[in-house]
Structure formats: C-alpha cells, structure tokens
mmCIF file of C-alpha atoms in Angstrom:
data_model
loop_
_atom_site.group_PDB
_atom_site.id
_atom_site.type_symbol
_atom_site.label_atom_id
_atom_site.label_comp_id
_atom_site.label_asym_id
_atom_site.label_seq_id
_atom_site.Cartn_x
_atom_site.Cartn_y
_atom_site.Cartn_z
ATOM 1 C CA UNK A 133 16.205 -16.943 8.194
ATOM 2 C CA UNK A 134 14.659 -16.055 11.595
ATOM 3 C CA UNK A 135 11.864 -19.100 10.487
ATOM 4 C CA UNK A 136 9.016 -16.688 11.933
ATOM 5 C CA UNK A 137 7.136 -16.746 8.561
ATOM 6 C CA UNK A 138 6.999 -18.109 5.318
ATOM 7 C CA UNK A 139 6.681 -15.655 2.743
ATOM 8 C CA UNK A 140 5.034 -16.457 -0.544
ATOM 9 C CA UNK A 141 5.009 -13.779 -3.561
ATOM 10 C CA UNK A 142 3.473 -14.126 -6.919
ATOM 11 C CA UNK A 143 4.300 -11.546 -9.803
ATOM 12 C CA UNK A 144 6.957 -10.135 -7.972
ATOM 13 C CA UNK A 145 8.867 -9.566 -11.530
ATOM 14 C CA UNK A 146 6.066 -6.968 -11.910
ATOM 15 C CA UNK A 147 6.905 -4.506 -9.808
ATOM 16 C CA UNK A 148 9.412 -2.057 -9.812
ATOM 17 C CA UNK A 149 8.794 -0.291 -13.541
ATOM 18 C CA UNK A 150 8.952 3.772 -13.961
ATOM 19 C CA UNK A 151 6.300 5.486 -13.334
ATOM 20 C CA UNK A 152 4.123 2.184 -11.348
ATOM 21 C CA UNK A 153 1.758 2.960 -8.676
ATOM 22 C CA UNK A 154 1.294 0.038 -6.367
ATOM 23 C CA UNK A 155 -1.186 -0.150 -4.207
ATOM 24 C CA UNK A 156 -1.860 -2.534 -1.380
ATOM 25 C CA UNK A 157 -4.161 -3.299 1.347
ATOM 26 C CA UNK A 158 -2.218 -3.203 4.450
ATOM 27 C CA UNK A 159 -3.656 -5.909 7.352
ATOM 28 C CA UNK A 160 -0.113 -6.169 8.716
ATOM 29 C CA UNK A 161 2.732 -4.140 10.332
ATOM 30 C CA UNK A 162 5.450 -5.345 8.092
ATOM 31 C CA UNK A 163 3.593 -4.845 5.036
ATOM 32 C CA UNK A 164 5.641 -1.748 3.712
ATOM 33 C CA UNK A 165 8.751 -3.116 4.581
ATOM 34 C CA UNK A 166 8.157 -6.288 2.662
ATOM 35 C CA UNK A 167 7.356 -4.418 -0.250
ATOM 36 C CA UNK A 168 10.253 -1.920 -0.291
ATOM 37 C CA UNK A 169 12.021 -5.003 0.283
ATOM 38 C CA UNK A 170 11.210 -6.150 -3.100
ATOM 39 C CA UNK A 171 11.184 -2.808 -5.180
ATOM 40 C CA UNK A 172 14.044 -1.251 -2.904
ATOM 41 C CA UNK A 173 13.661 1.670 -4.819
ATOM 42 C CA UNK A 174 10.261 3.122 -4.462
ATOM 43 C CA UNK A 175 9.251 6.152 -2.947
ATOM 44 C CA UNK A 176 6.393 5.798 -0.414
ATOM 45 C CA UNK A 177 3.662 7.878 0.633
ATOM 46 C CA UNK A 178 4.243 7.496 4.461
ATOM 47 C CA UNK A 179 1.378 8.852 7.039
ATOM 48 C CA UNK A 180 2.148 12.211 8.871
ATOM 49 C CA UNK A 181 2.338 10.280 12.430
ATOM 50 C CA UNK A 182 5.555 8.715 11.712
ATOM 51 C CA UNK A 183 7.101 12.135 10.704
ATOM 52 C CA UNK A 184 6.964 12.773 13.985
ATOM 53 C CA UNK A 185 8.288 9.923 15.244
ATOM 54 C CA UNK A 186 11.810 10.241 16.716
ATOM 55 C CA UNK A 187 12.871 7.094 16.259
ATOM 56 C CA UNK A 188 11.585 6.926 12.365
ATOM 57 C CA UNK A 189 11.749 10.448 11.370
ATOM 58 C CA UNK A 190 15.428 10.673 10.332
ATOM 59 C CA UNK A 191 15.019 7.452 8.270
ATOM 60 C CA UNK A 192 12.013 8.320 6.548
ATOM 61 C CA UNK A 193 13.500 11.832 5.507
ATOM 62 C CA UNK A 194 16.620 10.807 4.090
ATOM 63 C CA UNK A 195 14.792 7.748 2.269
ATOM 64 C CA UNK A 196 12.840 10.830 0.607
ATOM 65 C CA UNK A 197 9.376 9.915 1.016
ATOM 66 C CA UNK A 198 6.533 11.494 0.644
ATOM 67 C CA UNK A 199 4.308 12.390 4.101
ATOM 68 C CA UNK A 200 0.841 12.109 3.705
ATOM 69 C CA UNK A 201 -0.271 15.315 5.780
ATOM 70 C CA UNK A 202 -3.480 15.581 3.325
ATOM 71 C CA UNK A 203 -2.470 18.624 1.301
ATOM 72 C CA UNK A 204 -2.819 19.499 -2.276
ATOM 73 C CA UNK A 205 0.989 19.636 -2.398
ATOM 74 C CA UNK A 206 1.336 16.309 -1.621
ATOM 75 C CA UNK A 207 -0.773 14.635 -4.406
ATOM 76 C CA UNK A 208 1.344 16.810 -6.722
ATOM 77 C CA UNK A 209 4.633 15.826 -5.117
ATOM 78 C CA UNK A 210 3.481 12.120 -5.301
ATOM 79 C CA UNK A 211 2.262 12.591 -9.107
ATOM 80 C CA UNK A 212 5.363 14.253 -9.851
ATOM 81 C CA UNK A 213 7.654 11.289 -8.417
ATOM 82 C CA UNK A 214 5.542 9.230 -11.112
ATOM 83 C CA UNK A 215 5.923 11.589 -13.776
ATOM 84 C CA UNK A 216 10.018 11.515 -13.133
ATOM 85 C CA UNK A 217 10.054 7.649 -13.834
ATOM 86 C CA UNK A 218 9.670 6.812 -9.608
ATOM 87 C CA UNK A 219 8.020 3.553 -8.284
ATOM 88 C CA UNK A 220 5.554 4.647 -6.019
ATOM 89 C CA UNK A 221 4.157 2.429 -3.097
ATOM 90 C CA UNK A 222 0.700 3.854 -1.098
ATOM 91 C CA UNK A 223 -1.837 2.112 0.649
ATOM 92 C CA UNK A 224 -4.934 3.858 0.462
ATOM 93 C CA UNK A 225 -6.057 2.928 4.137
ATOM 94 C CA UNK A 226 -3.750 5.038 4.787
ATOM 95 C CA UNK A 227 -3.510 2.911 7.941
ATOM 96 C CA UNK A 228 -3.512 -0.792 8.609
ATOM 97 C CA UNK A 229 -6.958 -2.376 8.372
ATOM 98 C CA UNK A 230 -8.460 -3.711 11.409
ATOM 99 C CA UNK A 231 -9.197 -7.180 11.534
ATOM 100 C CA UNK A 232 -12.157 -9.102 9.787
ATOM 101 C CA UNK A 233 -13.434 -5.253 8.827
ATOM 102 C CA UNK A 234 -13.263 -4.359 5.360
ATOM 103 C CA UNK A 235 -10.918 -2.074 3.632
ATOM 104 C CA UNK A 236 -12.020 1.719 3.706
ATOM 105 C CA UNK A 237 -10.212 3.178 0.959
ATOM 106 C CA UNK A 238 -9.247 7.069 0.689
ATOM 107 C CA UNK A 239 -9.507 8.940 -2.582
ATOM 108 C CA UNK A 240 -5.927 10.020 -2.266
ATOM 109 C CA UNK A 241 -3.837 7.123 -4.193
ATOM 110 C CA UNK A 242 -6.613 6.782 -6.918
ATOM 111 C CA UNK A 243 -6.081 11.220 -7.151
ATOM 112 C CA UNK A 244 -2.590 10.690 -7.553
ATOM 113 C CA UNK A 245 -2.578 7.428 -10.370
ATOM 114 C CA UNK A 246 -4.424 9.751 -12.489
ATOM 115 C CA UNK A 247 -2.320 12.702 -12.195
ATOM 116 C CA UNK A 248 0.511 10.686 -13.010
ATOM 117 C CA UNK A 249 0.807 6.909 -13.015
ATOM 118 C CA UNK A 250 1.973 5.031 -16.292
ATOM 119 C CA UNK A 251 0.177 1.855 -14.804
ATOM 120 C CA UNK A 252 -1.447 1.016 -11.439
ATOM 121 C CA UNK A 253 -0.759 -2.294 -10.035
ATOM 122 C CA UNK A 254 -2.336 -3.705 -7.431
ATOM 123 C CA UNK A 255 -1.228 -5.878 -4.865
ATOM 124 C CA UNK A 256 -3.162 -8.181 -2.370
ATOM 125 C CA UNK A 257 -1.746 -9.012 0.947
ATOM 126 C CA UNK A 258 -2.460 -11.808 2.924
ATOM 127 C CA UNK A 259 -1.020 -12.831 6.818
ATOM 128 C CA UNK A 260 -2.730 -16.126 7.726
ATOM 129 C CA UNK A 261 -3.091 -16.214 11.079
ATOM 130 C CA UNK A 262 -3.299 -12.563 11.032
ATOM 131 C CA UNK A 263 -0.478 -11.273 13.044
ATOM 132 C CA UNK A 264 0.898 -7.479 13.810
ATOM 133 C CA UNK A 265 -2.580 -5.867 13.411
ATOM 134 C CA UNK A 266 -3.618 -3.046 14.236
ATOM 135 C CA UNK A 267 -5.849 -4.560 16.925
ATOM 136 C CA UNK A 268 -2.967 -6.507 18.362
ATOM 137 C CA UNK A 269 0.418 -5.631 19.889
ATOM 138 C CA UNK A 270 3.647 -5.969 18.082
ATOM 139 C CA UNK A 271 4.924 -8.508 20.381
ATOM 140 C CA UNK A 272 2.125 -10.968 20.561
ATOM 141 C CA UNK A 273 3.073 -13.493 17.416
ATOM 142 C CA UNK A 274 1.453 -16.334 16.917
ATOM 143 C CA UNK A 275 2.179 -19.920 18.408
ATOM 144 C CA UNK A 276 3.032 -21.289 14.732
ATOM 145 C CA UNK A 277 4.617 -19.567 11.580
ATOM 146 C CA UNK A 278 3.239 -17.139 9.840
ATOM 147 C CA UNK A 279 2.143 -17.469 6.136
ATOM 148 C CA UNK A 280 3.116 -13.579 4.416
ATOM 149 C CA UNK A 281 1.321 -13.934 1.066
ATOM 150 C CA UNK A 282 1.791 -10.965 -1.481
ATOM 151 C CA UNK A 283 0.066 -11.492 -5.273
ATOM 152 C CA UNK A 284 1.007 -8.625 -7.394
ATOM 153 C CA UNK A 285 -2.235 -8.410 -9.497
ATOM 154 C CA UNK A 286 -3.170 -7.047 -13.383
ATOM 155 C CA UNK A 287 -2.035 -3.907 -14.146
ATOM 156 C CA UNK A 288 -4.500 -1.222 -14.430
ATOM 157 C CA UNK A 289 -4.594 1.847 -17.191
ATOM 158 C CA UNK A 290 -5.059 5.100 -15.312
ATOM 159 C CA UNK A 291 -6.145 6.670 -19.168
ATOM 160 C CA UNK A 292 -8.951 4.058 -19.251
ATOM 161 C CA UNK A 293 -10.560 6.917 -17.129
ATOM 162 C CA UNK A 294 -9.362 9.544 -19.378
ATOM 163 C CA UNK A 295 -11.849 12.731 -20.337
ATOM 164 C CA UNK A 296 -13.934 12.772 -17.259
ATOM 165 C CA UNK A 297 -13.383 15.797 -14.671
ATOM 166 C CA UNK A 298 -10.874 14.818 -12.307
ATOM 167 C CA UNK A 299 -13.086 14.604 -9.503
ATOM 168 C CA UNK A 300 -15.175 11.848 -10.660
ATOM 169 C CA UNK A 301 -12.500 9.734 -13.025
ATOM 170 C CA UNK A 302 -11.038 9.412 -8.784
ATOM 171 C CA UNK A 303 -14.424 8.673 -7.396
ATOM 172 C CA UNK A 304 -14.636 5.573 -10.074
ATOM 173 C CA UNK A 305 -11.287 4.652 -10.070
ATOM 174 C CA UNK A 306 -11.064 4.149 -6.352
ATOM 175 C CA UNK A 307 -14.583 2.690 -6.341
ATOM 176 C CA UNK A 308 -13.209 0.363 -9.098
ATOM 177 C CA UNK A 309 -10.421 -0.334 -6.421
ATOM 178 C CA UNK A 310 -11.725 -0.660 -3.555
ATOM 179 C CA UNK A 311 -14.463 -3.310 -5.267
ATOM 180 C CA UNK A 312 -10.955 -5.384 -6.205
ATOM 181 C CA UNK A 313 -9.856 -5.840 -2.829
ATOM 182 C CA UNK A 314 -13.355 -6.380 -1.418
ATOM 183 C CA UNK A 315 -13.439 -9.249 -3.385
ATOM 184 C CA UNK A 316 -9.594 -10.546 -3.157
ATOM 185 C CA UNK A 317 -9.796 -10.082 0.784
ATOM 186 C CA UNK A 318 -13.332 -11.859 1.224
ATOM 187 C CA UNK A 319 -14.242 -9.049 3.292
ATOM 188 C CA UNK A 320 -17.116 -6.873 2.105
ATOM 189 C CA UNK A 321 -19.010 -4.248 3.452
#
C-alpha cells in the first residue's frame, strides 16, 4: 500500500504446518515481521536484547515467544513448542547479517529441529538494493523501491540425521544448512 517495496514470495502455501521449523537468513530489519506476517501464528525465538527493550518487551511477552538468552532451557522450551504442534520461526544468525559477509550460522536452531521439528523448512531472503541492514540506519531507504523476495525452499527431514549423538547429528545438520544458504545467497566464506 505504502508502494515502498514490492514483495515477491514463492511457496508461501508451505509454511505454517504443526510442528515446522523455519529458518531464514535475516539481511533485513523487517524480515521477522514479514514472516509472522505470513504464518501469523508462529512462535519465534526472539534475541535476549529486545527483552529488554521497553518499547518491545510487552509485545514480545504477551505474543509468547521464546528469548534466546543461550540456555539449555530454551532449546527445550523451543523443542517443546514443536513437539505441541507450534510453527516455529528462528534465524540462526541470531542477528541480521551484515552486508556482502556471509551468513555465520549458530548451532542453536539446527539443536532445536532435532529435538523436535516434524520438518525443517528453509527460507531464503532476498532485499535488492539491500535496505535496513545492520550496517545502515533504519531511516536511510533507498532512492527507488525495494524488491522483498522470500522463497520458501524443500523441506528438510530432521530423522534423516537420526542415530548419531546429538552433538554431532547438530554439527552436520547446521553445516548442511549453513552450505544451503551459502549457496542461495551467493555469498561464501
């Protein structure tokens, strides 16, 4: 409505099924909006900063999501949500990824899909020209529209890494991950 971007999604039917992880890159500001836009509702693993936040922190509470203070607990709340049927929406950045730098991917959302994810799904991201970075202030847009691309990619099966310890089924399965968006986001390390 507001005309400052166009916003393009492909797969969008696939999202929103009990017990889905989705996880996306995040190169953008409005990135988890957009998706709980579309799956309105997911839980969220949300980082610890924004609990803080006095302008956020009510919202975020009553939504019920999860904060991401790196504790035990909170892989185990997050699996549970999963195991109860919940949509869950992480980004394993666990921040927004700086500009023309590849992804650096924490072992955290590839921990939880294996404690409790029916199916993983990931989801690419793309803001051409890049726009509300990290590296640039909310309130410099650029000159022309915005292109907001989301593809919702093939699902993947978190028991395809089944019978190895724990430990190392997450080592692969975020290696296996992090590879995907390498690739998808032409930026490699």
């Amino acid at each position: 409505l507001t005309r400052v971007m166009n916003l393009r999604i492909q797969g969008r039917e696939r999202l929103g099924r009990p017990g889905q992880l989705i996880i996306a890159n995040h190169p953008s500001l409005i990135d988890v909006v957009v998706l709980i836009g579309l799956v309105p509702d997911a839980n969220c693993v949300v980082k610890q900063g924004l609990w803080q936040n006095p302008y956020l922190k009510r919202q975020i509470q009553a939504a019920g999501y999860i904060s991401n203070n790196g504790s035990a607990e909170m892989l185990d709340e997050a699996a549970d949500a999963l195991r109860d049927g919940q949509t869950l929406i992480i980004f394993p950045e666990g921040t927004r990824t700086t500009p023309g730098e590849p992804p650096r991917f924490h072992r955290g959302a590839a921990a939880i899909a294996l404690r409790g994810a029916r199916c993983i799904t990931p989801v690419v991201i793309r803001v051409v020209p890049s726009t509300l970075t990290k590296a640039t202030p909310w309130y410099r847009i650029p000159a022309r529209r915005f292109d907001f691309q989301l593809e919702v990619g093939a699902d993947i099966d978190p028991t395809t890494f089944a019978g190895r310890p724990l430990p190392l089924a997450s080592r692969e399965l975020n290696d296996q991950l992090h590879q995907l968006y390498l690739k998808e986001t032409g930026n490699h390390d």
